[in-house]
mmCIF file with all atom_site columns, C-alpha atoms in Angstrom:
data_model
loop_
_atom_site.group_PDB
_atom_site.id
_atom_site.type_symbol
_atom_site.label_atom_id
_atom_site.label_alt_id
_atom_site.label_comp_id
_atom_site.label_asym_id
_atom_site.label_entity_id
_atom_site.label_seq_id
_atom_site.pdbx_PDB_ins_code
_atom_site.Cartn_x
_atom_site.Cartn_y
_atom_site.Cartn_z
_atom_site.occupancy
_atom_site.B_iso_or_equiv
_atom_site.pdbx_formal_charge
_atom_site.auth_seq_id
_atom_site.auth_comp_id
_atom_site.auth_asym_id
_atom_site.auth_atom_id
_atom_site.pdbx_PDB_model_num
ATOM 1   C CA . MET A 1 1   ? -15.307 11.843  -11.274 1.00 0.00 ? 1   MET A CA 1
ATOM 2   C CA . HIS A 1 2   ? -16.558 8.597   -12.732 1.00 0.00 ? 2   HIS A CA 1
ATOM 3   C CA . SER A 1 3   ? -13.136 7.965   -14.995 1.00 0.00 ? 3   SER A CA 1
ATOM 4   C CA . SER A 1 4   ? -11.571 8.543   -11.277 1.00 0.00 ? 4   SER A CA 1
ATOM 5   C CA . PHE A 1 5   ? -13.333 6.169   -9.550  1.00 0.00 ? 5   PHE A CA 1
ATOM 6   C CA . LYS A 1 6   ? -12.824 3.582   -12.618 1.00 0.00 ? 6   LYS A CA 1
ATOM 7   C CA . SER A 1 7   ? -8.804  4.458   -12.539 1.00 0.00 ? 7   SER A CA 1
ATOM 8   C CA . VAL A 1 8   ? -9.098  4.114   -8.912  1.00 0.00 ? 8   VAL A CA 1
ATOM 9   C CA . GLN A 1 9   ? -9.940  1.126   -8.620  1.00 0.00 ? 9   GLN A CA 1
ATOM 10  C CA . GLU A 1 10  ? -7.953  0.164   -11.735 1.00 0.00 ? 10  GLU A CA 1
ATOM 11  C CA . ILE A 1 11  ? -5.065  1.073   -9.890  1.00 0.00 ? 11  ILE A CA 1
ATOM 12  C CA . LEU A 1 12  ? -6.167  -1.240  -6.406  1.00 0.00 ? 12  LEU A CA 1
ATOM 13  C CA . GLU A 1 13  ? -6.826  -4.263  -8.109  1.00 0.00 ? 13  GLU A CA 1
ATOM 14  C CA . LYS A 1 14  ? -3.100  -3.998  -10.256 1.00 0.00 ? 14  LYS A CA 1
ATOM 15  C CA . THR A 1 15  ? -1.596  -3.642  -6.608  1.00 0.00 ? 15  THR A CA 1
ATOM 16  C CA . LYS A 1 16  ? -3.138  -6.510  -4.857  1.00 0.00 ? 16  LYS A CA 1
ATOM 17  C CA . ASN A 1 17  ? -2.288  -8.760  -8.426  1.00 0.00 ? 17  ASN A CA 1
ATOM 18  C CA . GLU A 1 18  ? 1.540   -7.619  -8.261  1.00 0.00 ? 18  GLU A CA 1
ATOM 19  C CA . ILE A 1 19  ? 1.664   -9.153  -4.589  1.00 0.00 ? 19  ILE A CA 1
ATOM 20  C CA . VAL A 1 20  ? 2.913   -12.368 -5.660  1.00 0.00 ? 20  VAL A CA 1
ATOM 21  C CA . VAL A 1 21  ? 1.588   -15.066 -3.213  1.00 0.00 ? 21  VAL A CA 1
ATOM 22  C CA . ASN A 1 22  ? 2.506   -18.302 -5.449  1.00 0.00 ? 22  ASN A CA 1
ATOM 23  C CA . GLY A 1 23  ? 6.350   -18.528 -5.306  1.00 0.00 ? 23  GLY A CA 1
ATOM 24  C CA . SER A 1 24  ? 7.613   -21.833 -4.900  1.00 0.00 ? 24  SER A CA 1
ATOM 25  C CA . ASP A 1 25  ? 10.524  -20.302 -2.561  1.00 0.00 ? 25  ASP A CA 1
ATOM 26  C CA . LEU A 1 26  ? 7.664   -19.424 -0.235  1.00 0.00 ? 26  LEU A CA 1
ATOM 27  C CA . PRO A 1 27  ? 6.979   -20.827 2.891   1.00 0.00 ? 27  PRO A CA 1
ATOM 28  C CA . GLN A 1 28  ? 3.185   -22.091 3.184   1.00 0.00 ? 28  GLN A CA 1
ATOM 29  C CA . ASP A 1 29  ? 2.788   -19.508 5.939   1.00 0.00 ? 29  ASP A CA 1
ATOM 30  C CA . VAL A 1 30  ? 4.531   -16.605 3.977   1.00 0.00 ? 30  VAL A CA 1
ATOM 31  C CA . LYS A 1 31  ? 1.894   -17.361 1.744   1.00 0.00 ? 31  LYS A CA 1
ATOM 32  C CA . ASP A 1 32  ? -0.879  -17.341 3.871   1.00 0.00 ? 32  ASP A CA 1
ATOM 33  C CA . MET A 1 33  ? 0.304   -13.541 5.290   1.00 0.00 ? 33  MET A CA 1
ATOM 34  C CA . LEU A 1 34  ? 1.108   -12.585 1.312   1.00 0.00 ? 34  LEU A CA 1
ATOM 35  C CA . CYS A 1 35  ? -2.759  -13.750 0.387   1.00 0.00 ? 35  CYS A CA 1
ATOM 36  C CA . TYR A 1 36  ? -4.146  -12.319 3.401   1.00 0.00 ? 36  TYR A CA 1
ATOM 37  C CA . ILE A 1 37  ? -2.634  -8.968  2.867   1.00 0.00 ? 37  ILE A CA 1
ATOM 38  C CA . ARG A 1 38  ? -3.120  -8.954  -0.899  1.00 0.00 ? 38  ARG A CA 1
ATOM 39  C CA . LYS A 1 39  ? -6.829  -9.498  0.085   1.00 0.00 ? 39  LYS A CA 1
ATOM 40  C CA . ASN A 1 40  ? -7.205  -7.062  2.742   1.00 0.00 ? 40  ASN A CA 1
ATOM 41  C CA . LEU A 1 41  ? -4.413  -4.667  1.861   1.00 0.00 ? 41  LEU A CA 1
ATOM 42  C CA . PHE A 1 42  ? -7.204  -1.637  1.232   1.00 0.00 ? 42  PHE A CA 1
ATOM 43  C CA . ASN A 1 43  ? -9.227  -2.304  4.410   1.00 0.00 ? 43  ASN A CA 1
ATOM 44  C CA . ASP A 1 44  ? -8.806  0.399   6.880   1.00 0.00 ? 44  ASP A CA 1
ATOM 45  C CA . SER A 1 45  ? -9.663  -1.988  9.743   1.00 0.00 ? 45  SER A CA 1
ATOM 46  C CA . LEU A 1 46  ? -6.704  -4.194  8.576   1.00 0.00 ? 46  LEU A CA 1
ATOM 47  C CA . THR A 1 47  ? -3.887  -5.101  11.740  1.00 0.00 ? 47  THR A CA 1
ATOM 48  C CA . ILE A 1 48  ? -1.495  -7.461  12.046  1.00 0.00 ? 48  ILE A CA 1
ATOM 49  C CA . SER A 1 49  ? -2.745  -9.104  15.501  1.00 0.00 ? 49  SER A CA 1
ATOM 50  C CA . GLU A 1 50  ? -6.406  -9.690  13.416  1.00 0.00 ? 50  GLU A CA 1
ATOM 51  C CA . MET A 1 51  ? -4.319  -11.566 10.594  1.00 0.00 ? 51  MET A CA 1
ATOM 52  C CA . ARG A 1 52  ? -2.240  -13.609 12.959  1.00 0.00 ? 52  ARG A CA 1
ATOM 53  C CA . ASN A 1 53  ? -5.809  -14.239 14.758  1.00 0.00 ? 53  ASN A CA 1
ATOM 54  C CA . ASP A 1 54  ? -7.781  -14.815 11.434  1.00 0.00 ? 54  ASP A CA 1
ATOM 55  C CA . LEU A 1 55  ? -4.334  -16.873 10.243  1.00 0.00 ? 55  LEU A CA 1
ATOM 56  C CA . ARG A 1 56  ? -3.639  -18.453 13.520  1.00 0.00 ? 56  ARG A CA 1
ATOM 57  C CA . ILE A 1 57  ? -0.041  -17.832 13.578  1.00 0.00 ? 57  ILE A CA 1
ATOM 58  C CA . LEU A 1 58  ? 1.196   -18.717 16.675  1.00 0.00 ? 58  LEU A CA 1
ATOM 59  C CA . ASN A 1 59  ? 4.605   -18.587 15.649  1.00 0.00 ? 59  ASN A CA 1
ATOM 60  C CA . LYS A 1 60  ? 6.739   -15.518 17.335  1.00 0.00 ? 60  LYS A CA 1
ATOM 61  C CA . ASN A 1 61  ? 9.338   -15.442 14.500  1.00 0.00 ? 61  ASN A CA 1
ATOM 62  C CA . TYR A 1 62  ? 6.162   -14.741 12.080  1.00 0.00 ? 62  TYR A CA 1
ATOM 63  C CA . ALA A 1 63  ? 7.274   -11.007 11.300  1.00 0.00 ? 63  ALA A CA 1
ATOM 64  C CA . ALA A 1 64  ? 11.390  -12.556 10.751  1.00 0.00 ? 64  ALA A CA 1
ATOM 65  C CA . ARG A 1 65  ? 9.970   -14.868 8.769   1.00 0.00 ? 65  ARG A CA 1
ATOM 66  C CA . PHE A 1 66  ? 7.854   -12.807 6.606   1.00 0.00 ? 66  PHE A CA 1
ATOM 67  C CA . LYS A 1 67  ? 10.732  -10.238 6.136   1.00 0.00 ? 67  LYS A CA 1
ATOM 68  C CA . LEU A 1 68  ? 13.246  -12.631 5.387   1.00 0.00 ? 68  LEU A CA 1
ATOM 69  C CA . TYR A 1 69  ? 11.031  -13.228 2.030   1.00 0.00 ? 69  TYR A CA 1
ATOM 70  C CA . THR A 1 70  ? 9.316   -9.672  1.366   1.00 0.00 ? 70  THR A CA 1
ATOM 71  C CA . GLY A 1 71  ? 12.546  -7.690  2.325   1.00 0.00 ? 71  GLY A CA 1
ATOM 72  C CA . TYR A 1 72  ? 9.823   -6.120  5.095   1.00 0.00 ? 72  TYR A CA 1
ATOM 73  C CA . ASN A 1 73  ? 8.216   -6.790  7.872   1.00 0.00 ? 73  ASN A CA 1
ATOM 74  C CA . PRO A 1 74  ? 4.290   -7.188  7.767   1.00 0.00 ? 74  PRO A CA 1
ATOM 75  C CA . LYS A 1 75  ? 3.168   -3.877  9.157   1.00 0.00 ? 75  LYS A CA 1
ATOM 76  C CA . ILE A 1 76  ? 5.769   -1.950  6.936   1.00 0.00 ? 76  ILE A CA 1
ATOM 77  C CA . TYR A 1 77  ? 5.092   -3.994  3.991   1.00 0.00 ? 77  TYR A CA 1
ATOM 78  C CA . ILE A 1 78  ? 1.635   -2.793  4.132   1.00 0.00 ? 78  ILE A CA 1
ATOM 79  C CA . ILE A 1 79  ? 2.871   1.032   4.471   1.00 0.00 ? 79  ILE A CA 1
ATOM 80  C CA . VAL A 1 80  ? 4.818   0.227   1.494   1.00 0.00 ? 80  VAL A CA 1
ATOM 81  C CA . LYS A 1 81  ? 2.217   -1.243  -0.830  1.00 0.00 ? 81  LYS A CA 1
ATOM 82  C CA . ARG A 1 82  ? -0.087  1.567   0.156   1.00 0.00 ? 82  ARG A CA 1
ATOM 83  C CA . LEU A 1 83  ? 2.685   4.248   -0.212  1.00 0.00 ? 83  LEU A CA 1
ATOM 84  C CA . GLU A 1 84  ? 3.399   3.079   -3.820  1.00 0.00 ? 84  GLU A CA 1
ATOM 85  C CA . THR A 1 85  ? -0.444  2.342   -4.686  1.00 0.00 ? 85  THR A CA 1
ATOM 86  C CA . ALA A 1 86  ? -0.485  6.406   -3.542  1.00 0.00 ? 86  ALA A CA 1
ATOM 87  C CA . LYS A 1 87  ? 1.889   7.549   -5.906  1.00 0.00 ? 87  LYS A CA 1
ATOM 88  C CA . LYS A 1 88  ? 0.077   6.192   -8.385  1.00 0.00 ? 88  LYS A CA 1
ATOM 89  C CA . ILE A 1 89  ? -3.256  7.704   -7.555  1.00 0.00 ? 89  ILE A CA 1
ATOM 90  C CA . LEU A 1 90  ? -2.337  10.966  -6.847  1.00 0.00 ? 90  LEU A CA 1
ATOM 91  C CA . THR A 1 91  ? -0.541  11.152  -10.450 1.00 0.00 ? 91  THR A CA 1
ATOM 92  C CA . LYS A 1 92  ? -3.121  9.229   -12.361 1.00 0.00 ? 92  LYS A CA 1
ATOM 93  C CA . THR A 1 93  ? -6.107  11.100  -10.919 1.00 0.00 ? 93  THR A CA 1
ATOM 94  C CA . GLU A 1 94  ? -8.320  13.956  -9.710  1.00 0.00 ? 94  GLU A CA 1
ATOM 95  C CA . LEU A 1 95  ? -9.006  12.890  -6.308  1.00 0.00 ? 95  LEU A CA 1
ATOM 96  C CA . SER A 1 96  ? -7.823  14.412  -3.367  1.00 0.00 ? 96  SER A CA 1
ATOM 97  C CA . ILE A 1 97  ? -5.342  13.677  -0.859  1.00 0.00 ? 97  ILE A CA 1
ATOM 98  C CA . THR A 1 98  ? -7.612  12.768  1.682   1.00 0.00 ? 98  THR A CA 1
ATOM 99  C CA . GLN A 1 99  ? -9.860  10.772  -0.767  1.00 0.00 ? 99  GLN A CA 1
ATOM 100 C CA . VAL A 1 100 ? -6.870  8.868   -1.333  1.00 0.00 ? 100 VAL A CA 1
ATOM 101 C CA . SER A 1 101 ? -5.780  8.408   1.488   1.00 0.00 ? 101 SER A CA 1
ATOM 102 C CA . ILE A 1 102 ? -9.459  6.979   2.693   1.00 0.00 ? 102 ILE A CA 1
ATOM 103 C CA . ALA A 1 103 ? -9.769  4.442   -0.562  1.00 0.00 ? 103 ALA A CA 1
ATOM 104 C CA . LEU A 1 104 ? -5.973  3.566   0.939   1.00 0.00 ? 104 LEU A CA 1
ATOM 105 C CA . GLY A 1 105 ? -7.395  2.338   4.134   1.00 0.00 ? 105 GLY A CA 1
ATOM 106 C CA . PHE A 1 106 ? -5.525  5.303   6.054   1.00 0.00 ? 106 PHE A CA 1
ATOM 107 C CA . LEU A 1 107 ? -7.281  6.106   9.071   1.00 0.00 ? 107 LEU A CA 1
ATOM 108 C CA . SER A 1 108 ? -7.336  9.833   8.283   1.00 0.00 ? 108 SER A CA 1
ATOM 109 C CA . HIS A 1 109 ? -5.970  12.606  6.058   1.00 0.00 ? 109 HIS A CA 1
ATOM 110 C CA . SER A 1 110 ? -3.398  13.526  8.975   1.00 0.00 ? 110 SER A CA 1
ATOM 111 C CA . SER A 1 111 ? -1.869  9.849   9.315   1.00 0.00 ? 111 SER A CA 1
ATOM 112 C CA . PHE A 1 112 ? -1.380  9.572   5.685   1.00 0.00 ? 112 PHE A CA 1
ATOM 113 C CA . SER A 1 113 ? 0.434   12.575  5.447   1.00 0.00 ? 113 SER A CA 1
ATOM 114 C CA . LYS A 1 114 ? 2.567   11.735  8.010   1.00 0.00 ? 114 LYS A CA 1
ATOM 115 C CA . ILE A 1 115 ? 3.359   8.263   7.053   1.00 0.00 ? 115 ILE A CA 1
ATOM 116 C CA . PHE A 1 116 ? 4.608   9.804   3.214   1.00 0.00 ? 116 PHE A CA 1
ATOM 117 C CA . ILE A 1 117 ? 6.655   12.649  4.953   1.00 0.00 ? 117 ILE A CA 1
ATOM 118 C CA . LYS A 1 118 ? 8.139   9.997   6.913   1.00 0.00 ? 118 LYS A CA 1
ATOM 119 C CA . SER A 1 119 ? 8.539   7.729   3.905   1.00 0.00 ? 119 SER A CA 1
ATOM 120 C CA . PHE A 1 120 ? 9.419   10.621  1.293   1.00 0.00 ? 120 PHE A CA 1
ATOM 121 C CA . GLY A 1 121 ? 10.683  13.208  3.030   1.00 0.00 ? 121 GLY A CA 1
ATOM 122 C CA . ILE A 1 122 ? 8.150   15.712  1.598   1.00 0.00 ? 122 ILE A CA 1
ATOM 123 C CA . SER A 1 123 ? 4.852   16.129  1.922   1.00 0.00 ? 123 SER A CA 1
ATOM 124 C CA . PRO A 1 124 ? 1.952   14.359  -0.465  1.00 0.00 ? 124 PRO A CA 1
ATOM 125 C CA . SER A 1 125 ? 1.131   17.812  -1.933  1.00 0.00 ? 125 SER A CA 1
ATOM 126 C CA . LYS A 1 126 ? 4.147   19.067  -2.616  1.00 0.00 ? 126 LYS A CA 1
ATOM 127 C CA . TRP A 1 127 ? 5.364   15.676  -3.913  1.00 0.00 ? 127 TRP A CA 1
ATOM 128 C CA . ILE A 1 128 ? 2.356   16.268  -6.421  1.00 0.00 ? 128 ILE A CA 1
ATOM 129 C CA . ASP A 1 129 ? 3.124   19.681  -7.339  1.00 0.00 ? 129 ASP A CA 1
ATOM 130 C CA . GLU A 1 130 ? 6.777   18.190  -7.957  1.00 0.00 ? 130 GLU A CA 1
ATOM 131 C CA . GLU A 1 131 ? 5.681   15.535  -10.299 1.00 0.00 ? 131 GLU A CA 1
ATOM 132 C CA . LEU A 1 132 ? 3.450   17.632  -11.972 1.00 0.00 ? 132 LEU A CA 1
ATOM 133 C CA . ASN A 1 133 ? 6.029   20.240  -13.074 1.00 0.00 ? 133 ASN A CA 1
ATOM 134 C CA . SER A 1 134 ? 8.189   17.143  -13.211 1.00 0.00 ? 134 SER A CA 1
ATOM 135 C CA . ASP A 1 135 ? 6.070   16.153  -15.723 1.00 0.00 ? 135 ASP A CA 1
ATOM 136 C CA . LYS A 1 136 ? 5.898   19.267  -18.107 1.00 0.00 ? 136 LYS A CA 1
ATOM 137 C CA . ASN A 1 137 ? 8.968   19.672  -18.066 1.00 0.00 ? 137 ASN A CA 1
ATOM 138 C CA . SER A 1 138 ? 10.041  16.511  -19.678 1.00 0.00 ? 138 SER A CA 1
ATOM 139 C CA . GLN A 1 139 ? 7.100   17.028  -22.151 1.00 0.00 ? 139 GLN A CA 1
ATOM 140 C CA . LYS A 1 140 ? 8.755   20.576  -23.438 1.00 0.00 ? 140 LYS A CA 1
#
């Protein structure tokens, strides 16, 4: 179990480090939002309104500016990063879906599963089964 915890920590840190904040073409407000998201990505209390308050974002067009540079509005960006990380953890560790959902900052197993299904068209457990079967087939 200790190795699973270490693997999860490594995956979480790697995901945070993949969020590029220092791009020269990024305006400062977008850099600030990316930095904030990177720092708080897996915090279950992370909200967009909290981010706006903490960063003192007054511009009503902040989401459109963020999307212009990242391809997603802030809320969707956070979900995408969490789901990408979930896939890595689910295939590389023995943690349960509930443990993974909590580690990634989802409020419950149920909310994680709903978002996973909405994004990928399949439940997390079925996705794991398919991934494990495809890995076995590719090793033959």
